[in-house]
Amino acid sequence: IPAAGHSRRMGSPKLLLPWREGTVIDEVLSAWTGSQVTRTIIIVRSDDHALQTACSRWPVDVVRPDHAPADMIASIQAGLRHIADHHHPYDLDRWMVAPADLPTLTTEAIDFMVESSDAHQPSRIVVPVYGEKRGHPVLLPWAISGKVLAAPPGRGLDYVISNESPRFISRPR
């Protein structure tokens, strides 16, 4: 979960804003940790102590890059390096990504993506579609992580996804 932004447009730390019974980040981490995923990893700026504290209440890996990631792809790359260094995934393993500022992302939507992964095509990216619009979370095979790590500066995850013939699946809201 990339969460290393500065909330510049918002003017305040949006992930710590009140949401339902807690904060936006509490709602997001509740969805992820309550789902079928085996490990939740969140990337937070090393100087964002308030967000680190909020995340530490959850059973997640909090990754604090030495330098603030310049953009979302840099955050994702920091998370992938953490996974490689600490969890030693296999090429057939999969990972998912969704921005941290999606408090309406549900455990059911995450589980739907896990259940939609095709055991016969484990090397395929799976992208949810709602109506005509792409959504989150996106499910990716670990084998593609090298391409994400090598993405040219200024290119986002969509750059990698668009070159990989993803499978688009519809899910009712």
Tab-separated table of C-alpha atoms in Angstrom:
chain	number	residue	atom	x	y	z
A	1	ILE	CA	0.000	0.000	0.000
A	2	PRO	CA	1.777	3.187	-1.114
A	3	ALA	CA	1.184	5.808	1.601
A	4	ALA	CA	4.242	8.030	1.277
A	5	GLY	CA	2.555	11.078	-0.236
A	6	HIS	CA	2.499	14.526	1.291
A	7	SER	CA	-1.229	15.315	0.950
A	8	ARG	CA	-0.229	18.620	-0.644
A	9	ARG	CA	-3.496	19.120	-2.496
A	10	MET	CA	-5.454	18.227	0.621
A	11	GLY	CA	-3.493	20.538	2.885
A	12	SER	CA	-3.500	18.079	5.793
A	13	PRO	CA	-2.674	14.390	6.295
A	14	LYS	CA	-5.722	12.841	4.660
A	15	LEU	CA	-4.907	9.319	5.832
A	16	LEU	CA	-5.330	10.485	9.434
A	17	LEU	CA	-8.683	12.186	8.854
A	18	PRO	CA	-11.647	10.754	10.779
A	19	TRP	CA	-13.529	8.004	8.960
A	20	ARG	CA	-16.300	5.940	10.500
A	21	GLU	CA	-14.988	4.578	13.830
A	22	GLY	CA	-11.340	5.575	13.279
A	23	THR	CA	-9.322	7.189	10.521
A	24	VAL	CA	-8.984	6.703	6.785
A	25	ILE	CA	-5.850	4.570	7.290
A	26	ASP	CA	-7.593	2.473	9.940
A	27	GLU	CA	-10.397	1.692	7.483
A	28	VAL	CA	-7.903	0.811	4.737
A	29	LEU	CA	-5.762	-1.409	6.951
A	30	SER	CA	-8.844	-3.078	8.405
A	31	ALA	CA	-9.918	-4.105	4.901
A	32	TRP	CA	-6.490	-5.452	3.956
A	33	THR	CA	-5.746	-7.278	7.205
A	34	GLY	CA	-9.238	-8.769	7.283
A	35	SER	CA	-8.857	-10.180	3.778
A	36	GLN	CA	-7.335	-13.379	2.429
A	37	VAL	CA	-3.981	-11.726	1.642
A	38	THR	CA	-1.174	-13.270	3.653
A	39	ARG	CA	0.840	-10.131	4.326
A	40	THR	CA	0.058	-6.417	4.210
A	41	ILE	CA	2.875	-3.976	3.523
A	42	ILE	CA	2.523	-0.205	3.705
A	43	ILE	CA	5.140	2.284	2.524
A	44	VAL	CA	5.345	5.422	4.689
A	45	ARG	CA	7.768	8.366	4.582
A	46	SER	CA	10.423	8.093	7.290
A	47	ASP	CA	9.487	11.571	8.591
A	48	ASP	CA	5.742	10.804	8.855
A	49	HIS	CA	5.758	9.714	12.488
A	50	ALA	CA	2.021	10.162	13.016
A	51	LEU	CA	1.169	7.806	10.151
A	52	GLN	CA	3.819	5.316	11.280
A	53	THR	CA	2.246	5.301	14.747
A	54	ALA	CA	-1.237	4.767	13.294
A	55	CYS	CA	0.009	1.882	11.141
A	56	SER	CA	1.899	0.272	14.011
A	57	ARG	CA	-1.441	-0.622	15.634
A	58	TRP	CA	-2.073	-3.072	12.789
A	59	PRO	CA	-0.392	-6.396	11.888
A	60	VAL	CA	1.387	-4.933	8.856
A	61	ASP	CA	4.945	-4.408	7.668
A	62	VAL	CA	5.660	-0.669	7.745
A	63	VAL	CA	8.359	0.176	5.205
A	64	ARG	CA	10.169	3.481	5.740
A	65	PRO	CA	12.430	4.274	2.764
A	66	ASP	CA	15.555	6.301	3.623
A	67	HIS	CA	14.494	8.961	1.124
A	68	ALA	CA	10.918	10.055	0.528
A	69	PRO	CA	9.639	8.369	-2.644
A	70	ALA	CA	9.215	10.878	-5.458
A	71	ASP	CA	5.973	9.323	-6.675
A	72	MET	CA	3.710	6.321	-6.284
A	73	ILE	CA	5.837	4.022	-8.460
A	74	ALA	CA	8.856	4.775	-6.248
A	75	SER	CA	6.773	3.780	-3.207
A	76	ILE	CA	5.701	0.570	-4.910
A	77	GLN	CA	9.325	-0.166	-5.805
A	78	ALA	CA	10.343	0.316	-2.144
A	79	GLY	CA	7.649	-2.163	-1.140
A	80	LEU	CA	8.814	-4.691	-3.728
A	81	ARG	CA	12.413	-4.428	-2.527
A	82	HIS	CA	11.189	-5.020	1.036
A	83	ILE	CA	9.265	-8.112	-0.065
A	84	ALA	CA	12.274	-9.475	-1.955
A	85	ASP	CA	14.670	-8.827	0.930
A	86	HIS	CA	12.467	-10.063	3.784
A	87	HIS	CA	9.963	-12.549	2.388
A	88	HIS	CA	11.754	-14.262	-0.524
A	89	PRO	CA	8.766	-14.769	-2.849
A	90	TYR	CA	8.559	-17.318	-5.651
A	91	ASP	CA	7.787	-16.412	-9.255
A	92	LEU	CA	4.322	-17.957	-8.858
A	93	ASP	CA	3.518	-15.733	-5.856
A	94	ARG	CA	1.303	-12.720	-6.419
A	95	TRP	CA	1.058	-9.236	-4.993
A	96	MET	CA	-1.624	-6.585	-5.025
A	97	VAL	CA	-1.540	-2.823	-4.940
A	98	ALA	CA	-4.026	-0.061	-4.238
A	99	PRO	CA	-3.467	3.514	-3.065
A	100	ALA	CA	-3.763	4.142	0.667
A	101	ASP	CA	-6.447	6.783	0.250
A	102	LEU	CA	-9.251	4.362	-0.659
A	103	PRO	CA	-11.251	3.930	2.555
A	104	THR	CA	-14.165	2.480	0.582
A	105	LEU	CA	-12.057	-0.464	-0.631
A	106	THR	CA	-13.590	-3.474	1.063
A	107	THR	CA	-12.327	-6.814	2.282
A	108	GLU	CA	-14.821	-8.363	-0.142
A	109	ALA	CA	-13.278	-6.538	-3.111
A	110	ILE	CA	-9.783	-7.643	-2.078
A	111	ASP	CA	-10.952	-11.227	-1.597
A	112	PHE	CA	-12.726	-11.124	-4.972
A	113	MET	CA	-9.407	-10.304	-6.609
A	114	VAL	CA	-7.611	-13.087	-4.730
A	115	GLU	CA	-10.313	-15.548	-5.782
A	116	SER	CA	-10.240	-14.245	-9.373
A	117	SER	CA	-6.561	-14.989	-9.829
A	118	ASP	CA	-6.188	-17.696	-12.410
A	119	ALA	CA	-4.139	-20.665	-11.208
A	120	HIS	CA	-3.690	-21.692	-14.848
A	121	GLN	CA	-2.253	-18.305	-15.830
A	122	PRO	CA	-0.300	-17.162	-12.757
A	123	SER	CA	1.831	-14.817	-14.847
A	124	ARG	CA	-1.117	-12.631	-15.822
A	125	ILE	CA	-2.006	-9.265	-14.292
A	126	VAL	CA	-5.626	-8.957	-13.196
A	127	VAL	CA	-7.297	-5.528	-13.172
A	128	PRO	CA	-10.800	-4.949	-11.803
A	129	VAL	CA	-13.207	-2.916	-13.886
A	130	TYR	CA	-16.277	-1.149	-12.525
A	131	GLY	CA	-18.518	-0.178	-15.404
A	132	GLU	CA	-16.081	1.339	-17.905
A	133	LYS	CA	-13.485	2.387	-15.327
A	134	ARG	CA	-10.402	0.517	-14.097
A	135	GLY	CA	-10.259	0.062	-10.355
A	136	HIS	CA	-8.269	-1.281	-7.440
A	137	PRO	CA	-6.723	-3.403	-6.166
A	138	VAL	CA	-4.648	-4.677	-9.071
A	139	LEU	CA	-3.251	-8.193	-8.756
A	140	LEU	CA	0.199	-8.838	-10.245
A	141	PRO	CA	2.444	-11.890	-10.467
A	142	TRP	CA	5.723	-11.700	-8.565
A	143	ALA	CA	7.513	-12.644	-11.792
A	144	ILE	CA	6.711	-9.178	-13.144
A	145	SER	CA	8.195	-7.332	-10.165
A	146	GLY	CA	11.525	-6.932	-11.985
A	147	LYS	CA	9.761	-4.967	-14.726
A	148	VAL	CA	8.128	-2.738	-12.118
A	149	LEU	CA	11.485	-2.177	-10.417
A	150	ALA	CA	13.003	-1.258	-13.801
A	151	ALA	CA	10.194	1.112	-14.836
A	152	PRO	CA	11.644	4.295	-16.309
A	153	PRO	CA	11.524	7.407	-14.102
A	154	GLY	CA	8.253	9.257	-14.448
A	155	ARG	CA	6.387	6.163	-15.666
A	156	GLY	CA	3.778	4.705	-13.378
A	157	LEU	CA	2.572	1.198	-12.775
A	158	ASP	CA	0.118	1.658	-15.666
A	159	TYR	CA	3.139	1.769	-17.991
A	160	VAL	CA	4.104	-1.766	-16.968
A	161	ILE	CA	0.518	-3.033	-16.906
A	162	SER	CA	-0.210	-1.723	-20.415
A	163	ASN	CA	2.697	-3.737	-21.818
A	164	GLU	CA	1.600	-7.029	-20.245
A	165	SER	CA	-1.858	-7.869	-21.693
A	166	PRO	CA	-3.737	-7.759	-18.393
A	167	ARG	CA	-6.962	-9.617	-17.779
A	168	PHE	CA	-9.842	-7.254	-16.978
A	169	ILE	CA	-12.577	-8.570	-14.718
A	170	SER	CA	-15.873	-6.974	-13.817
A	171	ARG	CA	-17.091	-6.868	-10.291
A	172	PRO	CA	-20.416	-5.441	-9.240
A	173	ARG	CA	-20.112	-2.637	-6.693
